[in-house]
C-alpha atoms as a printed R data frame, in Angstrom:
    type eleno elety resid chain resno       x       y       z
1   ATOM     1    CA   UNK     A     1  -5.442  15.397  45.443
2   ATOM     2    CA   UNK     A     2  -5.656  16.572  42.095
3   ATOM     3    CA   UNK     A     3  -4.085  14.862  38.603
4   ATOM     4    CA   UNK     A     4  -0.446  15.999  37.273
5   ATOM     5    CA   UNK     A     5  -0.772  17.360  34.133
6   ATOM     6    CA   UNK     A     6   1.191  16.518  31.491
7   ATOM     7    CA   UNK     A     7   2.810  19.047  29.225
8   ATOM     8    CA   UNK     A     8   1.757  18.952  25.568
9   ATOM     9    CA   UNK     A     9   3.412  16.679  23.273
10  ATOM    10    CA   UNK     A    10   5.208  17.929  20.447
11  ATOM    11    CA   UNK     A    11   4.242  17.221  16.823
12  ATOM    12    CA   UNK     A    12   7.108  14.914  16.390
13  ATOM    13    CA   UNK     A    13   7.101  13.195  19.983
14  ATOM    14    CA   UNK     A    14   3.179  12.992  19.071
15  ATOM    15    CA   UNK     A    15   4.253  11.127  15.229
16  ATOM    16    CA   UNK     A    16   6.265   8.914  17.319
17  ATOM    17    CA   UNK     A    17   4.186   7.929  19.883
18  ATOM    18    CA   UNK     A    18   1.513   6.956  17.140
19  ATOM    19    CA   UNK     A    19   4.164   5.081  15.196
20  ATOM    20    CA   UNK     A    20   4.412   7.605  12.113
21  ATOM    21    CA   UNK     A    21   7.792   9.150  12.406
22  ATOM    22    CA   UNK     A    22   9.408   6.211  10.479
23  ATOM    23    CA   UNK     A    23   7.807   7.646   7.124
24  ATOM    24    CA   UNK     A    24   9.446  10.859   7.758
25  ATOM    25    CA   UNK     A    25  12.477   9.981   5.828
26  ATOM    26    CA   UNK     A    26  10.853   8.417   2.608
27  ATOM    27    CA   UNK     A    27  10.808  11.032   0.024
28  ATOM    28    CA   UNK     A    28   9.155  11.214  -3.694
29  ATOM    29    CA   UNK     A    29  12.034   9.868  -5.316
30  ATOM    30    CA   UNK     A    30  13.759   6.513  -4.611
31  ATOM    31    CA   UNK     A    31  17.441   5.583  -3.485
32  ATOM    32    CA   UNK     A    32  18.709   4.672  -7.016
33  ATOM    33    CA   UNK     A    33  16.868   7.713  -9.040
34  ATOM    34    CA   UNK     A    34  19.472   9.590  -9.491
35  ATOM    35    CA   UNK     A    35  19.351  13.868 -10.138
36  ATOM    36    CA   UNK     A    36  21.825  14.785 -12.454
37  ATOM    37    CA   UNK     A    37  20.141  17.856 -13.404
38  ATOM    38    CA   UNK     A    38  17.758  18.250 -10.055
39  ATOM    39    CA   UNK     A    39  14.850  20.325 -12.348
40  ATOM    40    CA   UNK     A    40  15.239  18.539 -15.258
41  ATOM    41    CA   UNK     A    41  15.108  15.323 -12.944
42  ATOM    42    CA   UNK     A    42  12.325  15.889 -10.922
43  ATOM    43    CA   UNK     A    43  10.005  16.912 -13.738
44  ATOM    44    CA   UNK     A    44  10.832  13.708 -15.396
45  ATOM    45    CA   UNK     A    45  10.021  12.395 -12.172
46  ATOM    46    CA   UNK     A    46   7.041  13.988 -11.504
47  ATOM    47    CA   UNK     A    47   6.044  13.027 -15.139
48  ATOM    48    CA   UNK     A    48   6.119   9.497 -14.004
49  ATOM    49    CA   UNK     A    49   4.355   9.366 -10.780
50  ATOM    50    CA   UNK     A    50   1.672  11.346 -13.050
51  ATOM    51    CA   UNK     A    51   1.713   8.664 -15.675
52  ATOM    52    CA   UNK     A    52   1.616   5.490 -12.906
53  ATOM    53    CA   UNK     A    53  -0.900   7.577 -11.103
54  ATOM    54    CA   UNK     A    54  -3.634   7.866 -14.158
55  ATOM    55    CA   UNK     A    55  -2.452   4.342 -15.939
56  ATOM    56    CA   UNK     A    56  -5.765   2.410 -15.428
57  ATOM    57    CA   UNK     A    57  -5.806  -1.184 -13.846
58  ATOM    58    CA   UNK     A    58  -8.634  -3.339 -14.280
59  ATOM    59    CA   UNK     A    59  -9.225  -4.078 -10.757
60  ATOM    60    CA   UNK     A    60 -11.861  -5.915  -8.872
61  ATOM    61    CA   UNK     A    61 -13.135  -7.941  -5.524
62  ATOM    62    CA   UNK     A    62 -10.455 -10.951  -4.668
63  ATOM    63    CA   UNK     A    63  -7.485  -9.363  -6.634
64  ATOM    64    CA   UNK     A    64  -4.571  -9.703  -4.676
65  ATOM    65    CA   UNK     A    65  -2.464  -6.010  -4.901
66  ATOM    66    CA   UNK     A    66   0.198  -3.431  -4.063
67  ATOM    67    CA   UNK     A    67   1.042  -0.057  -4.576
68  ATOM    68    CA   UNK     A    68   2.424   1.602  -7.317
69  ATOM    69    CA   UNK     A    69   6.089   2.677  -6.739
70  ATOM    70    CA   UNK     A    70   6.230   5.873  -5.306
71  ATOM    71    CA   UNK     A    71   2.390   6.205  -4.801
72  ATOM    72    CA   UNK     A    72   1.900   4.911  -1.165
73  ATOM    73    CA   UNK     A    73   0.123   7.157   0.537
74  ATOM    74    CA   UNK     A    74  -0.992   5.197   3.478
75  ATOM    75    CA   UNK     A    75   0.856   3.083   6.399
76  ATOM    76    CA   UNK     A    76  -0.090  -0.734   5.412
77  ATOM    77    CA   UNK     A    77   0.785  -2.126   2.947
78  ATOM    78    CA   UNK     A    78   4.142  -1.567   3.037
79  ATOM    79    CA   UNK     A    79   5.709  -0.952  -0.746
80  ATOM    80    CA   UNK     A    80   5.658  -5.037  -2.349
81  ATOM    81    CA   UNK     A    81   3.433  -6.392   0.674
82  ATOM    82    CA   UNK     A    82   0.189  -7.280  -0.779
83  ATOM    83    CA   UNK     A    83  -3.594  -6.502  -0.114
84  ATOM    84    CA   UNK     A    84  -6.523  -8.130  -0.956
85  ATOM    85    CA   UNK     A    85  -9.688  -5.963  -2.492
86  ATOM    86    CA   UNK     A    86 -12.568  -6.275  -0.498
87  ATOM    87    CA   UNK     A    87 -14.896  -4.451  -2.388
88  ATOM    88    CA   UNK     A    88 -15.053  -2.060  -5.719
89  ATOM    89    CA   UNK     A    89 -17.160   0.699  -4.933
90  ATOM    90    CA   UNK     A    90 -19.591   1.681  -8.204
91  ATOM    91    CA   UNK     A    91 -19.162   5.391  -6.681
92  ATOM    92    CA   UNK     A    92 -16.236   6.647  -5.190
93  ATOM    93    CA   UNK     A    93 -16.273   7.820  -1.389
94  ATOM    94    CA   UNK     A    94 -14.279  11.256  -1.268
95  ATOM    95    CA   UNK     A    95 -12.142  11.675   2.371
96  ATOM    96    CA   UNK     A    96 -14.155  14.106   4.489
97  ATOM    97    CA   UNK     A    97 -11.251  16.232   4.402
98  ATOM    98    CA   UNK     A    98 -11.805  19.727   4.646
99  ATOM    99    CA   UNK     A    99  -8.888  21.731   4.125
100 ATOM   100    CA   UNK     A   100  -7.663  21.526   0.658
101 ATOM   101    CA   UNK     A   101  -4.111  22.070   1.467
102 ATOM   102    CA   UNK     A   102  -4.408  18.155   2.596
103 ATOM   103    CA   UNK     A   103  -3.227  15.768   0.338
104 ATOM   104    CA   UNK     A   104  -6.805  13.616   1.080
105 ATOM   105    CA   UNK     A   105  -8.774  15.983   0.176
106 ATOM   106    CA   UNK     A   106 -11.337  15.327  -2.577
107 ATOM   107    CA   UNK     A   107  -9.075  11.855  -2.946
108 ATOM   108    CA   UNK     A   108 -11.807   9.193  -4.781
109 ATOM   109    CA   UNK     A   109 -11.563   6.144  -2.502
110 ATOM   110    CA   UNK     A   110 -13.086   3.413  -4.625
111 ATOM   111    CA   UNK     A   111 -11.485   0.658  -3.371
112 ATOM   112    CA   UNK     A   112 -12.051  -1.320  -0.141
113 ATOM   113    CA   UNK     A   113  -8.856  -2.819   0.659
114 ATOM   114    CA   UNK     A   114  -8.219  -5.225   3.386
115 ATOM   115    CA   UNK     A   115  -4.340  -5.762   5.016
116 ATOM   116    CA   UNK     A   116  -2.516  -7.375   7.624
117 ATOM   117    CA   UNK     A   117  -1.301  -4.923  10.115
118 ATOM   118    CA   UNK     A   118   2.159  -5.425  10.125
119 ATOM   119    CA   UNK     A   119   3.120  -4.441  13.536
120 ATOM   120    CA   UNK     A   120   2.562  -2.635  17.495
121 ATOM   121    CA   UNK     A   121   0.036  -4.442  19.255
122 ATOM   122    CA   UNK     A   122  -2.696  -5.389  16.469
123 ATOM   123    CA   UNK     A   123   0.102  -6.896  14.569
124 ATOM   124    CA   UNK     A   124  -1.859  -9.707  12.406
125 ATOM   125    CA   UNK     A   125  -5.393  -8.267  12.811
126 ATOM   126    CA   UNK     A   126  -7.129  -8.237   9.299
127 ATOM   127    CA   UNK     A   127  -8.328  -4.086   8.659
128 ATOM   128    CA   UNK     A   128 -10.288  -2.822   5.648
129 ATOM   129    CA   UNK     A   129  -9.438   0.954   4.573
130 ATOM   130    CA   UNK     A   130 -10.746   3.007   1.681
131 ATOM   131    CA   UNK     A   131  -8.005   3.865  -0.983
132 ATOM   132    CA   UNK     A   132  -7.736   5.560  -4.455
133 ATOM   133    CA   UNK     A   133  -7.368   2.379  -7.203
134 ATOM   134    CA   UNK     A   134  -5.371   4.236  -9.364
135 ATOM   135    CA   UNK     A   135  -2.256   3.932  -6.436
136 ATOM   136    CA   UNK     A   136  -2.556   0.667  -6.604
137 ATOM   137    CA   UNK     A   137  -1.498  -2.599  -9.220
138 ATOM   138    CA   UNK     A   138  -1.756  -6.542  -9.260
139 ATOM   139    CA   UNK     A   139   0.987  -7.985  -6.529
140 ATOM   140    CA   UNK     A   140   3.456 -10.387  -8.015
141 ATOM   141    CA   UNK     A   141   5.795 -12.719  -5.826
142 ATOM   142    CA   UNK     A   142   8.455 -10.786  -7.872
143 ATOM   143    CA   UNK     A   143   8.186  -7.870  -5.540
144 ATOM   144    CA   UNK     A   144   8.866  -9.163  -2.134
């Protein structure tokens, strides 16, 4: 008797079967950011993220962080949850990424960060992942 195949999953069924179509609806802008003037707007936007982006933080092992807003770029944290940096690497990893049409690509991970996974069936386990420092700033309690 031989196997049933199953037919190919779509890109979205295949998002939400690994529990990434809930990010589909954030967006580069926030709820309350207003665009009066949508060009005007989003370069002032954009200005910001750039300006968040390359504002240094003096970061190191044991410092308790979270992202910048609006510079999340992977699953856990989620924005105001904190992380706790493993390790600062003295040379940055860059994502094997190949294709540079992939927002990875050539990203400097210098930062070993360890999180909580927040839910599905490892919810609680303790993971380290590689991320750019410059997404990231101290956690206060303020933010939760």
């Amino acid at each position: 008797m031989t196997a049933k195949k199953s037919p190919p999953l779509s890109s979205r069924e295949l998002l939400a079967k690994i529990g990434l179509d809930d990010l589909a609806h954030e967006t580069l802008l926030f709820d309350d950011e207003a665009l009066d003037s949508p060009l005007d707007d989003l370069a002032a936007a954009l200005r910001d993220r750039f300006d968040s982006l390359t504002q240094a933080t003096r970061l190191q092992a044991g410092d308790v962080v979270t992202w910048k807003p609006g510079l999340r770029n992977r699953r856990w944290p989620n924005y105001g949850k904190p992380a706790i940096i493993v390790e600062v690497l003295d040379t940055p990893l860059y994502d094997a990424e190949k294709d540079s049409g992939n927002p990875y690509f050539r990203e400097p991970l210098d930062i070993a960060l360890g999180v909580f996974i927040e839910d599905g069936p490892h919810r609680g386990d303790f993971m380290v992942w590689h991320v750019d420092s410059r997404r990231l700033q101290t956690w206060t309690s303020e933010e939760l």
